[in-house]
């Protein structure tokens, strides 16, 4: 009876065989709470049954056979059994960390320990970890935390209740079982005051960061007609049961077997409602107004189509390189929506000159594209993101573009864990292939030469056009281009409006509309057209270009200048381990240390709130606090010094 609910392992010659029915579901992951041959015996059987295993071990058993055989391993203490294989607290912690669904105790150790059996039951037979702590009045990812153990529950309760009070004026929370690695799919419903209700198909909302949606689409690549109908009918049944009248959304979590679980109902218009409007042709705001006035619905369920495909990207004033998006503030010094492109819709409430502040949600707009099929909608989104001009604040277009072109997303292989799975070390921007790197180098070098030629134009000589054509024809520019810690020799020559660029021993032809005053530049390299943005340049040859959604910093110098630059001293990098700077603009909610305190690596130093989200900042190393430069209530900017360690 010790085999309690919540991965599994074994070696040695056997005179038996394991016959396992693949249709017989048992556990996905089992923890082996033992060592030696019995642990190996259990693990071997589990492998044949398709069950993943977790081996516990003491520090001296780190290279033991049973540890090597298992899929995962967890150290539970030093060599003495009482501090490792009999350490219930450590074993229970390993169960929670690894997400094991069952425990096999083997024999000896804790195999007949009644207290251990009771603790396993109270971990697993109640709600069990992991859990989701969420604001009962909330939405948009605010006031939500995932907890995997008691300590994270206490911390999550503190942050979630504070965020809930700040965002919604209501600090009440609810706790529910967290389903790991599902899809987040929701059903749009529309109901009137006469007992009529419709489901308007689904929206796929699995691409999220911090439990807030980033990319949505309709319909979902995952649902078949039967599952779609079943989810829709249950959503309508719920709306009717509570006599709901208006547009609303019933949210579900869907597992890999298309089992779906009710999450919540949002009795309002969702941010992502435009994708539903695109594929059904209904104006949901108009329908809400009609229903509020008392009119019956004008449509029947059979009237609701799925026409084409729609994708929505939430464009935020955020730095996607910091935890997939920490807030950015500032004034929109230049702003141009890509509405000149076909089948593009932009829902926004800002304009050039608008301020993005720390007080409200950092969303700039919702960018929606529509196509006759998913591939067409995604291609149009790619073009729209390249043509979106946003200057003055950091934004997340680079992340959005990478998501929609990633092979897993294109194939529809997604879940709510997509971002951390695809970018386990955080988002780093677009990774250039060799052809793309040559393309960027050739484009940047051509821009540099076009700028040089423009600066040589004389107003009294009209034959020298503004784009520099005809100036220096036949000349060659020997350049040195620094890109991503690499230095590349590049040679450029010009004939009419075409630049011939040699890089990596290859020649590329670059043509374009060289209107350097335009925020958007259309450039063609060997037949491949790109829309790029030159964001900045200076007299030292430094250049920033938005290429394939990501901003690249380059330095372009003549070969002579590059030779001389080798003798310039480099600025020493700041030792960031002894200081804590604010990663974002915001308000200091709490400071947990004072000068003279000793802090441990990972210990909370202070809490910063930005746009209603609280972020705990921790010490990068163990040390003594030298100085504290902030206090609760202070407003801080990105990069401001908060705390110094000795």
XYZ file of C-alpha atoms in Angstrom:
646
model
C 0.000 0.000 0.000
C 3.066 2.258 -0.009
C 2.678 2.684 -3.778
C 0.892 5.981 -3.397
C -0.414 8.258 -6.071
C 1.864 10.874 -7.654
C 7.740 8.359 -12.082
C 9.939 4.422 -11.798
C 13.727 1.719 -12.023
C 16.327 -2.092 -12.213
C 19.476 -4.417 -13.322
C 20.485 -8.092 -13.079
C 19.608 -11.091 -15.182
C 16.013 -12.129 -14.905
C 14.032 -15.311 -15.332
C 10.820 -13.390 -15.905
C 9.401 -10.945 -18.417
C 7.234 -7.886 -18.118
C 4.151 -7.988 -20.336
C 2.665 -4.497 -20.498
C -0.475 -3.438 -22.319
C 0.345 -0.001 -23.864
C -3.328 0.956 -23.588
C -3.232 0.397 -19.826
C -2.521 3.752 -18.201
C -0.600 3.749 -14.907
C 1.760 6.579 -13.944
C 3.836 8.986 -15.979
C 6.559 9.346 -13.338
C 7.495 7.312 -10.248
C 10.015 7.999 -7.485
C 12.057 5.087 -6.095
C 12.606 5.699 -2.386
C 15.475 3.203 -2.012
C 18.935 2.237 -3.341
C 20.923 -0.774 -4.572
C 19.498 -3.773 -6.352
C 15.886 -3.227 -5.317
C 15.965 0.288 -6.761
C 17.473 -1.127 -9.981
C 14.806 -3.846 -10.023
C 11.944 -1.352 -9.803
C 13.482 1.014 -12.361
C 13.948 -1.750 -14.926
C 10.310 -2.763 -14.691
C 9.164 0.825 -14.952
C 11.169 1.324 -18.134
C 9.397 -1.618 -19.733
C 6.088 -0.127 -18.681
C 6.973 3.257 -20.177
C 7.103 4.977 -16.777
C 9.704 7.668 -16.158
C 11.698 7.246 -12.957
C 13.282 9.391 -10.277
C 16.086 7.934 -8.166
C 16.839 9.392 -4.759
C 20.399 9.142 -3.470
C 22.765 10.306 -0.756
C 25.726 12.446 -1.768
C 28.076 9.415 -1.802
C 25.632 7.506 -4.045
C 25.620 10.220 -6.727
C 27.217 7.843 -9.294
C 25.484 4.652 -8.154
C 23.993 2.272 -10.735
C 20.389 3.002 -9.796
C 21.020 6.730 -10.224
C 22.506 6.203 -13.692
C 19.569 4.051 -14.745
C 16.877 6.542 -13.731
C 15.514 9.353 -15.890
C 16.046 11.855 -13.066
C 17.862 11.946 -9.768
C 17.412 13.849 -6.520
C 19.963 14.074 -3.712
C 18.265 13.740 -0.313
C 21.217 14.269 2.028
C 24.648 13.061 3.212
C 25.801 9.454 3.595
C 24.184 8.492 6.944
C 20.822 6.805 6.261
C 19.076 8.881 8.883
C 20.010 12.022 6.977
C 19.184 10.680 3.491
C 17.241 7.483 2.775
C 15.293 7.823 6.040
C 14.906 11.605 5.768
C 11.170 11.972 5.145
C 11.282 15.749 4.738
C 13.986 15.539 2.066
C 12.173 12.734 0.216
C 8.871 14.587 0.301
C 10.687 17.644 -1.085
C 12.108 15.510 -3.924
C 8.618 14.252 -4.732
C 7.287 17.795 -4.988
C 10.238 19.126 -7.030
C 10.156 16.325 -9.588
C 6.382 16.014 -9.883
C 6.452 12.267 -9.215
C 2.994 10.695 -9.316
C 3.842 7.570 -7.334
C 6.454 6.289 -4.856
C 7.885 2.760 -4.672
C 9.650 2.230 -1.309
C 11.328 -1.098 -2.175
C 12.194 -2.916 1.075
C 13.917 -1.746 4.215
C 14.361 1.929 4.939
C 10.859 3.498 4.901
C 9.033 0.616 3.197
C 7.030 -0.274 6.326
C 6.990 3.124 7.975
C 3.402 4.070 8.795
C 4.219 7.787 9.229
C 5.781 7.911 5.755
C 2.678 6.302 4.277
C 0.468 8.876 6.009
C 2.575 11.756 4.725
C 2.379 10.392 1.193
C -1.394 10.158 1.410
C -1.750 13.758 2.757
C 0.466 15.035 -0.049
C -1.413 13.215 -2.764
C -4.906 12.540 -1.497
C -5.784 16.180 -0.827
C -5.322 18.880 -3.432
C -1.593 18.210 -3.745
C 1.132 20.274 -5.340
C 1.519 21.997 -7.671
C -1.282 24.504 -7.098
C -2.313 27.750 -8.740
C -2.903 30.718 -6.443
C -5.015 33.339 -8.179
C -6.963 36.487 -7.497
C -10.675 35.670 -7.356
C -11.510 39.044 -8.938
C -8.551 38.981 -11.313
C -7.503 38.491 -14.881
C -4.646 39.235 -17.242
C -2.164 37.152 -15.246
C -2.166 39.563 -12.310
C -2.376 38.085 -8.832
C -1.395 34.613 -10.090
C 1.415 32.368 -8.824
C 2.267 28.666 -9.198
C 3.433 26.959 -6.002
C 5.260 23.619 -5.871
C 5.691 23.396 -2.095
C 4.693 25.008 1.196
C 7.374 27.714 1.012
C 6.312 28.791 -2.478
C 2.684 28.791 -1.306
C 3.460 31.239 1.489
C 5.439 33.478 -0.874
C 2.794 33.214 -3.601
C 0.037 34.113 -1.149
C 1.891 37.289 -0.163
C 2.558 38.493 -3.712
C -0.793 37.417 -5.155
C -2.847 39.103 -2.443
C -0.865 42.342 -2.767
C -1.169 42.360 -6.574
C -4.880 41.552 -6.338
C -5.514 44.434 -3.955
C -3.490 46.808 -6.128
C -5.045 45.757 -9.437
C -8.645 44.940 -8.512
C -9.262 46.442 -5.086
C -9.980 42.916 -3.793
C -7.284 40.764 -2.150
C -9.332 37.562 -1.971
C -7.628 34.507 -3.479
C -8.601 31.037 -4.587
C -6.357 27.985 -4.852
C -6.871 25.300 -7.474
C -4.970 22.287 -8.749
C -2.354 23.294 -11.336
C -2.386 21.102 -14.446
C 1.147 20.992 -15.786
C 1.880 21.517 -19.504
C -1.660 21.830 -20.906
C -3.087 23.907 -23.731
C -5.185 26.931 -22.838
C -8.200 26.969 -25.151
C -11.281 29.093 -24.600
C -14.790 29.187 -26.046
C -16.496 32.476 -26.913
C -20.162 32.485 -25.935
C -22.941 34.946 -26.708
C -26.263 34.860 -24.875
C -29.369 37.060 -24.725
C -32.093 37.701 -22.169
C -34.518 35.362 -23.899
C -32.787 32.072 -23.097
C -30.775 31.892 -26.328
C -27.040 31.169 -26.282
C -24.399 30.432 -28.915
C -20.778 29.272 -28.907
C -18.652 31.158 -31.434
C -15.863 28.594 -31.788
C -12.580 28.538 -29.901
C -9.435 30.601 -29.434
C -6.024 29.021 -28.888
C -4.290 31.000 -26.120
C -1.441 28.729 -25.018
C 1.466 31.093 -25.746
C 1.827 32.861 -22.404
C 4.329 34.473 -20.096
C 3.620 34.917 -16.399
C 0.159 33.394 -17.028
C -0.724 36.230 -19.419
C -1.487 35.530 -23.056
C 0.934 36.807 -25.708
C -0.179 35.218 -28.997
C -3.697 33.990 -29.739
C -5.318 32.451 -32.794
C -8.636 31.154 -34.024
C -9.378 28.423 -34.627
C -7.024 26.037 -32.794
C -4.863 23.600 -34.734
C -5.511 21.002 -32.031
C -9.273 20.607 -31.823
C -11.249 18.234 -33.993
C -14.922 18.979 -34.759
C -16.169 16.598 -32.064
C -14.076 18.133 -29.281
C -14.929 21.639 -30.474
C -18.631 20.832 -30.330
C -18.368 19.202 -26.907
C -16.522 22.193 -25.454
C -18.932 24.608 -27.095
C -22.002 22.799 -25.818
C -20.666 22.729 -22.254
C -19.800 26.418 -22.437
C -23.332 27.233 -23.574
C -24.801 24.988 -20.872
C -22.855 26.934 -18.249
C -24.020 30.286 -19.636
C -27.636 29.131 -19.597
C -27.346 27.653 -16.109
C -26.400 31.031 -14.632
C -28.804 32.917 -16.944
C -25.922 34.829 -18.451
C -26.689 37.497 -21.053
C -23.894 39.177 -23.065
C -20.618 38.096 -24.628
C -18.487 35.960 -22.335
C -15.659 33.460 -22.444
C -15.408 30.013 -20.901
C -11.782 28.998 -20.467
C -10.521 25.410 -20.459
C -7.263 23.559 -20.002
C -6.873 20.776 -22.571
C -4.462 17.861 -22.172
C -2.653 15.892 -24.893
C -5.548 13.419 -25.144
C -8.065 16.224 -25.792
C -9.564 15.896 -22.321
C -10.697 19.350 -21.269
C -11.092 20.858 -17.816
C -13.103 23.919 -16.851
C -10.875 26.783 -15.696
C -13.095 29.843 -15.314
C -15.683 32.006 -17.027
C -14.844 35.608 -17.837
C -18.059 37.597 -17.882
C -16.713 40.338 -20.126
C -15.129 41.026 -23.488
C -11.709 39.362 -23.808
C -8.590 41.106 -25.105
C -8.328 38.517 -27.867
C -11.927 38.840 -29.130
C -10.847 40.224 -32.586
C -9.700 36.800 -33.818
C -13.211 35.472 -33.211
C -14.699 38.431 -35.066
C -12.396 37.725 -38.016
C -13.425 34.094 -38.510
C -17.153 34.513 -37.734
C -17.899 37.954 -39.196
C -19.706 39.054 -36.004
C -19.046 42.355 -34.226
C -19.046 41.285 -30.578
C -19.291 44.817 -29.199
C -22.396 45.442 -31.327
C -23.908 42.159 -30.160
C -23.271 43.077 -26.514
C -25.035 46.412 -26.962
C -28.027 44.785 -28.670
C -28.326 42.174 -25.912
C -28.079 44.839 -23.208
C -31.010 46.674 -24.834
C -33.053 43.488 -24.717
C -32.957 42.345 -28.347
C -32.790 38.605 -29.049
C -29.803 37.100 -30.859
C -29.989 37.383 -34.634
C -28.147 34.117 -35.310
C -28.556 30.419 -34.734
C -25.745 27.967 -33.972
C -25.810 26.685 -37.553
C -25.136 30.240 -38.762
C -21.744 30.421 -37.011
C -18.925 29.668 -39.447
C -15.183 29.204 -39.317
C -14.026 31.284 -42.256
C -10.260 31.432 -42.639
C -7.722 31.927 -39.862
C -6.820 34.848 -37.599
C -3.788 35.504 -35.401
C -3.356 38.165 -32.718
C -0.079 39.363 -31.199
C -0.124 41.500 -28.078
C 2.413 44.268 -28.614
C 3.773 45.375 -25.253
C 6.133 48.092 -24.024
C 8.349 45.424 -22.499
C 11.905 44.135 -22.714
C 11.513 40.507 -23.854
C 15.134 39.762 -22.940
C 14.215 40.120 -19.251
C 11.973 37.271 -18.044
C 10.168 37.293 -21.430
C 9.005 40.852 -20.785
C 9.640 43.331 -17.987
C 7.928 46.724 -18.400
C 9.459 49.641 -20.281
C 8.270 53.230 -19.988
C 8.738 56.366 -22.053
C 7.248 58.536 -24.769
C 6.427 57.154 -28.208
C 8.725 59.430 -30.179
C 7.761 57.751 -33.452
C 4.796 55.475 -34.052
C 3.471 54.013 -37.288
C 1.026 51.102 -37.515
C 1.327 48.676 -40.471
C -2.158 49.414 -41.789
C -0.890 49.804 -45.351
C -0.645 46.005 -45.546
C -3.652 43.850 -46.571
C -5.758 41.999 -43.969
C -4.110 43.766 -41.026
C -6.047 45.172 -38.074
C -4.574 47.166 -35.191
C -6.569 47.844 -32.030
C -4.748 50.531 -30.064
C -5.408 53.469 -27.814
C -2.188 55.384 -28.294
C -0.534 57.577 -30.916
C 2.803 59.194 -31.614
C 3.664 61.286 -28.578
C 1.720 59.121 -26.098
C 3.349 58.249 -22.779
C 3.710 54.693 -21.506
C 3.734 54.965 -17.698
C 4.382 52.609 -14.791
C 0.797 52.912 -13.567
C -1.113 50.878 -16.157
C -0.864 47.806 -18.330
C 2.073 48.075 -20.772
C 0.076 46.972 -23.822
C 0.666 49.199 -26.851
C -1.771 47.464 -29.183
C -3.263 44.254 -30.451
C -1.971 43.366 -33.905
C -4.313 41.071 -35.847
C -3.829 39.455 -39.241
C -6.288 37.370 -41.218
C -5.831 34.844 -44.004
C -7.723 32.199 -45.894
C -5.602 29.657 -43.993
C -3.149 29.611 -41.094
C -0.007 29.857 -43.228
C -1.305 32.987 -44.933
C -2.321 34.596 -41.632
C 1.115 33.878 -40.120
C 2.966 35.216 -43.168
C 0.955 38.426 -42.980
C 1.737 38.694 -39.262
C 5.450 38.336 -40.013
C 5.235 41.187 -42.537
C 3.133 43.320 -40.199
C 5.639 42.971 -37.351
C 8.498 43.967 -39.680
C 6.539 47.043 -40.774
C 5.494 48.186 -37.284
C 7.420 51.322 -36.226
C 7.683 51.869 -32.461
C 10.356 54.217 -31.147
C 10.914 55.649 -27.673
C 10.157 52.504 -25.640
C 11.469 48.957 -25.666
C 8.921 46.555 -27.172
C 8.410 42.824 -27.618
C 8.182 42.592 -31.419
C 11.367 40.508 -31.556
C 9.815 37.846 -29.305
C 6.488 37.856 -31.142
C 8.193 37.378 -34.504
C 10.357 34.531 -33.228
C 7.340 32.741 -31.775
C 5.272 32.788 -34.960
C 8.145 31.473 -37.145
C 9.374 28.823 -34.709
C 8.967 25.290 -36.158
C 7.066 24.064 -33.094
C 4.559 26.899 -33.323
C 4.183 26.509 -37.085
C 3.452 22.798 -36.579
C 0.953 23.570 -33.805
C 3.057 21.777 -31.166
C 2.437 24.194 -28.305
C 1.406 24.340 -24.663
C 1.399 26.894 -21.875
C 5.079 25.957 -21.318
C 6.098 26.889 -24.863
C 8.278 29.881 -23.961
C 10.296 28.280 -21.124
C 10.689 25.059 -23.116
C 11.833 26.760 -26.324
C 13.963 29.339 -24.502
C 15.134 27.585 -21.286
C 17.875 30.185 -20.758
C 15.619 33.115 -21.577
C 14.893 34.821 -24.862
C 18.048 35.913 -26.715
C 16.620 37.271 -29.953
C 16.860 35.810 -33.445
C 19.813 33.469 -33.974
C 21.282 34.358 -37.349
C 22.070 31.620 -39.832
C 25.206 32.109 -41.954
C 23.222 33.328 -44.995
C 21.228 35.720 -42.780
C 24.432 37.019 -41.195
C 25.914 37.742 -44.639
C 22.639 39.377 -45.648
C 22.698 41.648 -42.590
C 26.383 42.531 -43.089
C 25.773 43.373 -46.751
C 22.705 45.469 -45.879
C 24.481 47.377 -43.105
C 27.535 48.040 -45.286
C 25.321 49.290 -48.130
C 23.493 51.608 -45.712
C 26.834 52.939 -44.493
C 28.033 53.672 -48.015
C 24.673 55.210 -48.992
C 25.003 57.531 -45.997
C 28.561 58.431 -46.976
C 27.495 59.222 -50.522
C 24.573 61.339 -49.364
C 26.888 63.400 -47.177
C 28.997 64.192 -50.276
C 26.069 65.614 -52.250
C 26.399 69.244 -53.340
C 23.214 71.288 -53.758
C 24.686 73.153 -56.738
C 25.163 69.905 -58.656
C 21.709 68.453 -59.382
C 23.173 65.503 -61.262
C 24.099 64.083 -57.899
C 20.786 62.782 -56.677
C 19.776 62.625 -52.990
C 20.290 58.862 -52.828
C 23.907 59.258 -53.878
C 23.556 57.481 -57.225
C 26.198 58.718 -59.615
C 28.580 59.794 -56.829
C 31.736 57.780 -56.571
C 30.640 55.303 -59.215
C 33.258 52.568 -59.583
C 34.800 53.356 -56.197
C 35.428 50.641 -53.607
C 34.971 50.853 -49.868
C 37.089 48.539 -47.727
C 35.186 48.204 -44.444
C 35.427 46.394 -41.123
C 32.085 45.426 -39.590
C 31.731 44.342 -35.974
C 28.668 42.153 -35.317
C 27.969 39.943 -32.304
C 31.589 39.850 -31.113
C 32.816 39.002 -34.603
C 34.752 41.287 -36.949
C 34.163 40.851 -40.684
C 36.005 42.457 -43.621
C 33.470 43.728 -46.160
C 34.100 45.289 -49.572
C 31.460 47.473 -51.252
C 31.259 48.902 -54.745
C 28.390 50.682 -56.474
C 26.892 50.699 -59.929
C 23.796 52.838 -60.525
C 21.388 51.951 -57.689
C 22.926 48.538 -56.926
C 25.593 47.844 -54.341
C 27.900 44.903 -54.914
C 29.076 43.574 -51.555
C 31.754 40.970 -50.900
C 31.599 39.180 -47.543
C 32.970 35.760 -46.553
C 34.352 35.454 -50.083
C 30.852 35.693 -51.549
C 29.388 38.501 -53.659
C 25.888 39.777 -52.939
C 23.866 42.356 -54.855
C 21.938 44.813 -52.699
C 19.219 47.091 -54.014
C 16.725 49.218 -52.179
C 14.774 52.404 -51.799
C 17.557 54.385 -50.130
C 15.370 57.042 -48.546
C 17.374 57.260 -45.348
C 14.825 59.607 -43.755
C 12.138 56.892 -43.835
C 11.655 54.710 -40.735
C 11.119 51.698 -43.009
C 13.588 50.574 -45.641
C 12.806 47.956 -48.254
C 16.023 46.143 -49.163
C 16.550 43.263 -51.574
C 19.650 41.057 -51.244
C 20.152 38.599 -54.101
C 16.420 38.532 -54.764
C 15.301 38.250 -51.122
C 13.238 41.259 -50.035
C 13.289 42.424 -46.421
C 11.772 45.357 -44.602
C 14.299 46.687 -42.118
C 14.484 49.631 -39.742
C 17.586 51.692 -39.060
C 17.075 52.752 -35.470
C 20.208 54.743 -34.707
C 23.706 55.683 -35.869
C 26.532 57.859 -34.617
C 29.822 59.361 -35.805
C 31.791 56.439 -34.332
C 30.302 54.043 -36.863
C 27.824 52.488 -34.415
C 24.591 51.409 -36.070
C 21.417 49.723 -34.805
C 19.265 47.841 -37.314
C 16.012 45.971 -36.746
C 16.405 42.919 -38.968
C 14.065 39.901 -38.856
C 12.426 41.534 -35.830
C 15.569 41.638 -33.682
C 17.676 44.743 -33.086
C 21.339 44.191 -33.965
C 24.123 46.538 -32.932
C 26.954 46.885 -35.404
C 30.019 49.051 -35.767
C 31.199 49.887 -39.265
C 34.625 51.420 -39.786
C 36.991 51.881 -42.661
C 39.867 49.417 -42.565
C 42.232 52.235 -41.579
C 39.990 53.336 -38.698
C 39.572 49.731 -37.578
C 43.353 49.305 -37.337
C 43.642 52.409 -35.166
C 40.697 51.375 -32.943
C 42.721 48.421 -31.656
C 44.748 50.867 -29.580
C 41.690 52.353 -27.849
C 41.285 51.215 -24.196
C 38.118 49.259 -23.401
C 35.807 50.263 -20.568
C 35.900 47.732 -17.728
C 32.647 45.853 -17.154
C 30.766 46.594 -13.944
C 30.848 43.941 -11.212
C 27.125 43.249 -10.982
C 27.431 40.581 -8.252
C 27.974 43.209 -5.545
C 25.193 45.564 -6.569
C 21.481 45.305 -7.193
C 19.984 47.543 -9.860
C 16.322 47.822 -10.759
C 15.625 45.754 -13.896
C 12.633 47.944 -14.723
C 10.987 51.241 -13.824
C 8.545 50.945 -10.953
C 7.731 51.589 -7.306
C 9.557 50.067 -4.361
C 6.989 48.092 -2.362
C 9.279 46.675 0.312
C 12.947 46.622 1.339
C 13.961 43.568 3.369
C 17.521 44.516 4.394
C 19.487 47.303 6.038
C 23.201 48.193 6.117
C 25.195 45.642 8.080
C 22.829 42.727 7.405
C 24.294 39.484 6.088
C 22.388 38.086 3.109
C 22.561 34.750 1.333
C 22.588 34.135 -2.404
C 18.995 34.118 -3.640
C 17.633 35.918 -0.575
C 14.975 38.529 -1.243
C 16.366 42.070 -1.030
C 13.407 44.159 -2.133
C 10.158 44.079 -4.107
C 9.451 46.332 -7.106
C 5.937 46.871 -8.461
C 5.539 47.852 -12.108
C 2.229 48.031 -13.931
C 0.454 46.210 -11.083
C 2.893 43.257 -11.127
C 5.205 42.652 -8.165
C 8.735 41.380 -8.733
C 10.995 40.019 -6.008
C 14.669 40.989 -6.438
C 17.278 38.731 -4.854
C 20.958 38.864 -3.883
C 23.356 37.518 -6.531
C 25.813 36.290 -3.875
C 26.287 35.885 -0.137
C 27.655 38.971 1.575
C 27.140 41.911 3.896
C 24.940 44.861 2.950
C 27.086 47.978 2.472
C 24.402 50.507 1.538
C 20.677 50.711 0.751
C 19.704 53.421 -1.746
C 15.927 53.031 -1.727
C 12.990 52.747 0.612
C 9.375 51.646 0.359
C 7.344 54.085 -1.734
C 10.250 55.324 -3.850
C 9.852 55.502 -7.618
C 12.864 54.035 -9.420
C 13.976 53.899 -13.028
C 15.464 51.028 -14.988
C 19.086 50.587 -13.949
C 18.822 52.627 -10.726
C 21.120 51.422 -7.943
C 19.100 49.885 -5.109
C 21.499 48.006 -2.812
C 25.278 47.537 -2.545
C 27.107 44.606 -0.949
C 30.625 44.763 0.482
